[in-house]
C-alpha positions as a Markdown table, in Angstrom:
| # | Residue | x | y | z |
|---|---|---|---|---|
| 1 | Unk | 0.1 | 0.0 | -0.1 |
| 2 | Unk | 2.8 | 2.3 | 0.9 |
| 3 | Unk | 4.6 | 1.6 | -2.4 |
| 4 | Unk | 1.4 | 2.4 | -4.4 |
| 5 | Unk | 1.1 | 5.6 | -2.6 |
| 6 | Unk | 4.6 | 6.6 | -3.5 |
| 7 | Unk | 4.2 | 5.6 | -7.1 |
| 8 | Unk | 1.0 | 7.7 | -7.2 |
| 9 | Unk | 2.7 | 10.7 | -5.6 |
| 10 | Unk | 5.6 | 10.4 | -7.9 |
| 11 | Unk | 3.4 | 10.1 | -11.0 |
| 12 | Unk | 1.3 | 13.2 | -9.8 |
| 13 | Unk | 4.5 | 15.2 | -9.4 |
| 14 | Unk | 5.8 | 14.3 | -12.8 |
| 15 | Unk | 2.5 | 15.1 | -14.4 |
| 16 | Unk | 2.2 | 18.4 | -12.6 |
| 17 | Unk | 5.7 | 19.5 | -13.5 |
| 18 | Unk | 5.1 | 18.6 | -17.2 |
| 19 | Unk | 1.8 | 20.5 | -17.3 |
| 20 | Unk | 3.4 | 23.5 | -15.6 |
| 21 | Unk | 6.3 | 23.7 | -18.2 |
| 22 | Unk | 3.8 | 23.0 | -21.1 |
| 23 | Unk | 1.7 | 25.9 | -20.0 |
| 24 | Unk | 4.8 | 28.3 | -19.7 |
| 25 | Unk | 5.9 | 27.3 | -23.1 |
| 26 | Unk | 2.4 | 27.5 | -24.6 |
| 27 | Unk | 1.9 | 31.0 | -23.1 |
| 28 | Unk | 5.3 | 32.2 | -24.4 |
| 29 | Unk | 4.4 | 30.9 | -27.8 |
| 30 | Unk | 0.8 | 32.1 | -28.2 |
| 31 | Unk | 1.8 | 35.6 | -26.8 |
| 32 | Unk | 4.6 | 35.9 | -29.4 |
| 33 | Unk | 2.2 | 34.9 | -32.1 |
| 34 | Unk | -0.5 | 37.4 | -31.0 |
| 35 | Unk | 2.0 | 40.2 | -30.8 |
| 36 | Unk | 3.3 | 39.5 | -34.3 |
| 37 | Unk | -0.2 | 39.1 | -35.7 |
| 38 | Unk | -1.3 | 42.4 | -34.1 |
| 39 | Unk | 1.7 | 44.3 | -35.3 |
| 40 | Unk | 1.2 | 43.0 | -38.9 |
| 41 | Unk | -2.6 | 42.9 | -39.1 |
| 42 | Unk | -2.7 | 39.2 | -39.6 |
| 43 | Unk | -4.9 | 36.4 | -38.3 |
| 44 | Unk | -2.7 | 33.4 | -37.2 |
| 45 | Unk | -4.1 | 30.1 | -36.0 |
| 46 | Unk | -3.3 | 27.1 | -34.0 |
| 47 | Unk | -0.7 | 25.7 | -36.5 |
| 48 | Unk | 1.4 | 28.8 | -36.2 |
| 49 | Unk | 1.3 | 28.5 | -32.4 |
| 50 | Unk | 2.4 | 24.9 | -32.8 |
| 51 | Unk | 5.4 | 25.9 | -34.9 |
| 52 | Unk | 6.3 | 28.6 | -32.5 |
| 53 | Unk | 6.2 | 26.4 | -29.4 |
| 54 | Unk | 8.1 | 23.4 | -30.9 |
| 55 | Unk | 10.3 | 25.8 | -33.1 |
| 56 | Unk | 10.0 | 25.3 | -36.8 |
| 57 | Unk | 13.5 | 25.9 | -38.2 |
| 58 | Unk | 12.3 | 27.2 | -41.6 |
| 59 | Unk | 13.1 | 30.8 | -40.5 |
| 60 | Unk | 13.5 | 32.0 | -44.1 |
| 61 | Unk | 10.0 | 31.1 | -45.3 |
| 62 | Unk | 8.1 | 31.4 | -42.1 |
| 63 | Unk | 8.0 | 35.2 | -41.2 |
| 64 | Unk | 6.2 | 34.9 | -37.9 |
| 65 | Unk | 9.1 | 32.9 | -36.5 |
| 66 | Unk | 10.9 | 36.3 | -36.6 |
| 67 | Unk | 14.3 | 34.8 | -37.6 |
| 68 | Unk | 16.8 | 32.6 | -35.7 |
| 69 | Unk | 16.4 | 34.2 | -32.3 |
| 70 | Unk | 18.2 | 32.6 | -29.3 |
| 71 | Unk | 15.0 | 33.2 | -27.2 |
| 72 | Unk | 13.2 | 30.6 | -29.3 |
| 73 | Unk | 15.2 | 27.8 | -27.7 |
| 74 | Unk | 14.6 | 28.7 | -24.1 |
| 75 | Unk | 11.3 | 26.6 | -23.9 |
| 76 | Unk | 12.8 | 23.5 | -25.5 |
| 77 | Unk | 15.9 | 23.7 | -23.4 |
| 78 | Unk | 13.9 | 23.9 | -20.3 |
| 79 | Unk | 11.8 | 20.9 | -21.4 |
| 80 | Unk | 14.7 | 18.8 | -22.2 |
| 81 | Unk | 16.5 | 19.8 | -19.0 |
| 82 | Unk | 13.5 | 19.0 | -16.8 |
| 83 | Unk | 13.0 | 15.7 | -18.6 |
| 84 | Unk | 16.5 | 14.5 | -18.0 |
| 85 | Unk | 16.4 | 15.7 | -14.2 |
| 86 | Unk | 13.0 | 13.8 | -13.9 |
| 87 | Unk | 14.6 | 10.7 | -15.2 |
| 88 | Unk | 17.7 | 11.0 | -13.1 |
| 89 | Unk | 16.6 | 12.5 | -9.8 |
| 90 | Unk | 16.6 | 9.1 | -8.0 |
| 91 | Unk | 20.3 | 8.5 | -8.3 |
| 92 | Unk | 21.3 | 12.1 | -8.2 |
| 93 | Unk | 19.7 | 12.6 | -4.8 |
| 94 | Unk | 21.4 | 9.7 | -3.1 |
| 95 | Unk | 24.9 | 9.7 | -1.5 |
| 96 | Unk | 27.6 | 7.8 | -3.4 |
| 97 | Unk | 28.4 | 5.6 | -0.4 |
| 98 | Unk | 25.0 | 4.2 | -0.6 |
| 99 | Unk | 25.7 | 2.8 | -4.1 |
| 100 | Unk | 28.8 | 1.1 | -2.8 |
| 101 | Unk | 26.6 | -0.4 | -0.1 |
| 102 | Unk | 24.0 | -1.6 | -2.6 |
| 103 | Unk | 26.6 | -3.1 | -5.1 |
| 104 | Unk | 28.2 | -5.1 | -2.4 |
| 105 | Unk | 24.9 | -6.8 | -1.6 |
| 106 | Unk | 23.4 | -7.1 | -5.1 |
| 107 | Unk | 23.6 | -10.5 | -6.8 |
| 108 | Unk | 25.4 | -8.9 | -9.8 |
| 109 | Unk | 26.6 | -5.5 | -10.9 |
| 110 | Unk | 23.9 | -5.4 | -13.6 |
| 111 | Unk | 21.3 | -6.1 | -11.0 |
| 112 | Unk | 22.6 | -3.2 | -8.8 |
| 113 | Unk | 22.6 | -0.8 | -11.8 |
| 114 | Unk | 19.1 | -1.9 | -12.6 |
| 115 | Unk | 17.9 | -1.1 | -9.1 |
| 116 | Unk | 19.5 | 2.3 | -9.2 |
| 117 | Unk | 18.0 | 3.1 | -12.7 |
| 118 | Unk | 14.7 | 1.6 | -11.9 |
| 119 | Unk | 11.8 | 3.5 | -13.5 |
| 120 | Unk | 13.9 | 6.1 | -15.3 |
| 121 | Unk | 12.6 | 5.2 | -18.8 |
| 122 | Unk | 9.0 | 5.2 | -17.6 |
| 123 | Unk | 9.5 | 8.7 | -15.9 |
| 124 | Unk | 11.0 | 10.1 | -19.1 |
| 125 | Unk | 8.3 | 8.7 | -21.3 |
| 126 | Unk | 5.4 | 9.9 | -19.0 |
| 127 | Unk | 6.9 | 13.4 | -18.8 |
| 128 | Unk | 7.4 | 13.8 | -22.5 |
| 129 | Unk | 4.0 | 12.4 | -23.3 |
| 130 | Unk | 2.2 | 14.6 | -20.7 |
| 131 | Unk | 4.2 | 17.7 | -21.9 |
| 132 | Unk | 3.4 | 17.2 | -25.6 |
| 133 | Unk | -0.2 | 16.3 | -25.0 |
| 134 | Unk | -0.6 | 19.4 | -22.7 |
| 135 | Unk | 0.8 | 21.8 | -25.2 |
| 136 | Unk | -1.4 | 20.3 | -28.0 |
| 137 | Unk | -4.6 | 20.4 | -26.0 |
| 138 | Unk | -3.9 | 24.0 | -25.0 |
| 139 | Unk | -3.4 | 24.9 | -28.7 |
| 140 | Unk | -6.3 | 23.1 | -30.1 |
| 141 | Unk | -8.7 | 23.1 | -27.2 |
| 142 | Unk | -11.1 | 25.5 | -28.9 |
| 143 | Unk | -11.2 | 23.4 | -32.0 |
| 144 | Unk | -10.0 | 19.8 | -31.9 |
| 145 | Unk | -11.2 | 19.2 | -35.5 |
| 146 | Unk | -8.4 | 21.4 | -36.6 |
| 147 | Unk | -5.9 | 19.0 | -35.2 |
| 148 | Unk | -7.7 | 16.0 | -36.6 |
| 149 | Unk | -7.6 | 17.8 | -40.1 |
| 150 | Unk | -3.8 | 18.4 | -39.7 |
| 151 | Unk | -2.0 | 15.1 | -40.4 |
| 152 | Unk | 1.3 | 16.9 | -40.6 |
| 153 | Unk | 1.0 | 18.1 | -37.0 |
| 154 | Unk | -0.1 | 14.7 | -35.9 |
| 155 | Unk | 3.0 | 13.0 | -37.5 |
| 156 | Unk | 5.3 | 15.7 | -36.1 |
| 157 | Unk | 3.9 | 15.3 | -32.6 |
| 158 | Unk | 4.4 | 11.5 | -32.6 |
| 159 | Unk | 7.8 | 11.8 | -34.2 |
| 160 | Unk | 8.9 | 14.5 | -31.6 |
| 161 | Unk | 7.5 | 12.3 | -28.8 |
| 162 | Unk | 9.6 | 9.3 | -29.9 |
| 163 | Unk | 12.7 | 11.4 | -30.6 |
| 164 | Unk | 12.6 | 13.4 | -27.4 |
| 165 | Unk | 11.9 | 10.3 | -25.3 |
| 166 | Unk | 14.9 | 8.4 | -26.8 |
| 167 | Unk | 17.3 | 11.5 | -26.6 |
| 168 | Unk | 16.2 | 12.4 | -23.0 |
| 169 | Unk | 16.6 | 8.7 | -21.9 |
| 170 | Unk | 20.0 | 8.4 | -23.5 |
| 171 | Unk | 21.1 | 11.6 | -21.8 |
| 172 | Unk | 19.8 | 10.4 | -18.5 |
| 173 | Unk | 21.9 | 7.3 | -18.8 |
| 174 | Unk | 24.8 | 9.4 | -19.9 |
| 175 | Unk | 24.3 | 11.4 | -16.8 |
| 176 | Unk | 24.4 | 8.3 | -14.7 |
| 177 | Unk | 27.7 | 7.1 | -16.2 |
| 178 | Unk | 29.3 | 10.6 | -15.7 |
| 179 | Unk | 27.9 | 10.5 | -12.1 |
| 180 | Unk | 29.9 | 7.3 | -11.5 |
| 181 | Unk | 33.1 | 9.2 | -12.1 |
| 182 | Unk | 32.3 | 12.9 | -11.2 |
| 183 | Unk | 30.3 | 14.9 | -8.8 |
| 184 | Unk | 26.6 | 16.1 | -9.7 |
| 185 | Unk | 27.6 | 19.5 | -11.0 |
| 186 | Unk | 30.3 | 18.3 | -13.4 |
| 187 | Unk | 28.1 | 15.5 | -14.6 |
| 188 | Unk | 25.1 | 17.8 | -15.4 |
| 189 | Unk | 27.4 | 20.4 | -17.1 |
| 190 | Unk | 28.7 | 17.8 | -19.5 |
| 191 | Unk | 25.2 | 16.6 | -20.3 |
| 192 | Unk | 24.1 | 20.2 | -20.9 |
| 193 | Unk | 27.0 | 20.7 | -23.2 |
| 194 | Unk | 25.9 | 17.5 | -25.2 |
| 195 | Unk | 22.4 | 19.0 | -25.3 |
| 196 | Unk | 23.7 | 22.3 | -26.6 |
| 197 | Unk | 25.6 | 20.5 | -29.3 |
| 198 | Unk | 22.5 | 18.5 | -30.3 |
| 199 | Unk | 20.5 | 21.8 | -30.5 |
| 200 | Unk | 23.3 | 23.4 | -32.5 |
| 201 | Unk | 23.5 | 20.5 | -34.9 |
| 202 | Unk | 19.8 | 20.6 | -35.7 |
| 203 | Unk | 20.0 | 24.4 | -36.3 |
| 204 | Unk | 22.9 | 23.9 | -38.6 |
| 205 | Unk | 21.0 | 21.1 | -40.5 |
| 206 | Unk | 17.4 | 22.4 | -40.4 |
| 207 | Unk | 16.4 | 19.7 | -43.0 |
| 208 | Unk | 16.7 | 17.2 | -40.1 |
| 209 | Unk | 14.3 | 16.9 | -37.4 |
| 210 | Unk | 16.2 | 16.0 | -34.2 |
| 211 | Unk | 14.8 | 18.3 | -31.5 |
| 212 | Unk | 13.0 | 20.9 | -33.5 |
| 213 | Unk | 10.6 | 20.9 | -36.4 |
| 214 | Unk | 12.5 | 20.4 | -39.7 |
| 215 | Unk | 11.7 | 19.1 | -43.1 |
| 216 | Unk | 11.3 | 15.6 | -41.9 |
| 217 | Unk | 7.8 | 15.2 | -40.4 |
| 218 | Unk | 8.6 | 11.8 | -38.9 |
| 219 | Unk | 11.6 | 12.9 | -36.9 |
| 220 | Unk | 13.7 | 10.1 | -38.4 |
| 221 | Unk | 16.9 | 12.0 | -37.7 |
| 222 | Unk | 15.9 | 12.5 | -34.0 |
| 223 | Unk | 14.8 | 8.9 | -33.5 |
| 224 | Unk | 18.0 | 7.8 | -35.0 |
| 225 | Unk | 20.2 | 10.0 | -32.9 |
| 226 | Unk | 18.2 | 9.2 | -29.8 |
| 227 | Unk | 18.5 | 5.4 | -30.6 |
| 228 | Unk | 22.1 | 5.5 | -31.0 |
| 229 | Unk | 22.6 | 7.7 | -27.9 |
| 230 | Unk | 20.4 | 5.3 | -25.8 |
| 231 | Unk | 22.3 | 2.2 | -27.0 |
| 232 | Unk | 25.7 | 3.6 | -26.4 |
| 233 | Unk | 24.9 | 5.1 | -23.0 |
| 234 | Unk | 23.2 | 1.9 | -21.9 |
| 235 | Unk | 26.3 | -0.1 | -22.7 |
| 236 | Unk | 28.6 | 2.4 | -21.0 |
| 237 | Unk | 26.3 | 2.4 | -17.9 |
| 238 | Unk | 26.8 | -1.4 | -17.6 |
| 239 | Unk | 30.5 | -1.3 | -17.6 |
| 240 | Unk | 31.4 | 1.8 | -15.6 |
| 241 | Unk | 32.1 | 1.6 | -11.8 |
| 242 | Unk | 31.3 | 4.0 | -9.1 |
| 243 | Unk | 34.2 | 5.9 | -7.7 |
| 244 | Unk | 33.8 | 6.8 | -4.0 |
| 245 | Unk | 35.9 | 9.8 | -2.9 |
């Protein structure tokens, strides 16, 4: 019964944080669209808000994106950072000597690692799913038929969900592997650098859809990058050893 209560509490917190960040990014996007529409005497709808929130990289042809502005990337950065922290908070909040204690009593090293990482993929998947669903419902709540009649947005949403889940899960495992060798701050800084590099790569190659909306509606690039990152980080997490200082 206690375990069920803990799971319910954890799930509630994850969903609440996801909805809160979705609300912030939605409001930022819709306010920017409203301001642009007002200044240019235009009527812009849900699809434009969707492109603004999830960042469509076609800055040349989409005028309401108002160019390649660094402010655009604040919302996605907060989303990915929150997703990684949600996935990794269980092992970041415990003292390293506890892991030494756990590994000495686990049947195998792999079993000990599995105990430490237990539930990380579920937390990442839940957070990304609630976030994306929340943003979409906020955008299209007045007219859901608009969403149903927009197959491109549906494909992009599903693709972004898969890509962001794999990338966030891979970065969570990367953070775990770094944490086995370094302290929390250094580990998080390195993961943030990797995230910045991923952002920059997608901006430099806008025809790909890795973490932003590019020409590929299915996010094949993001799914590929996330899959490789998850595979490599999973392997590394199994062979690294904790260093207790």
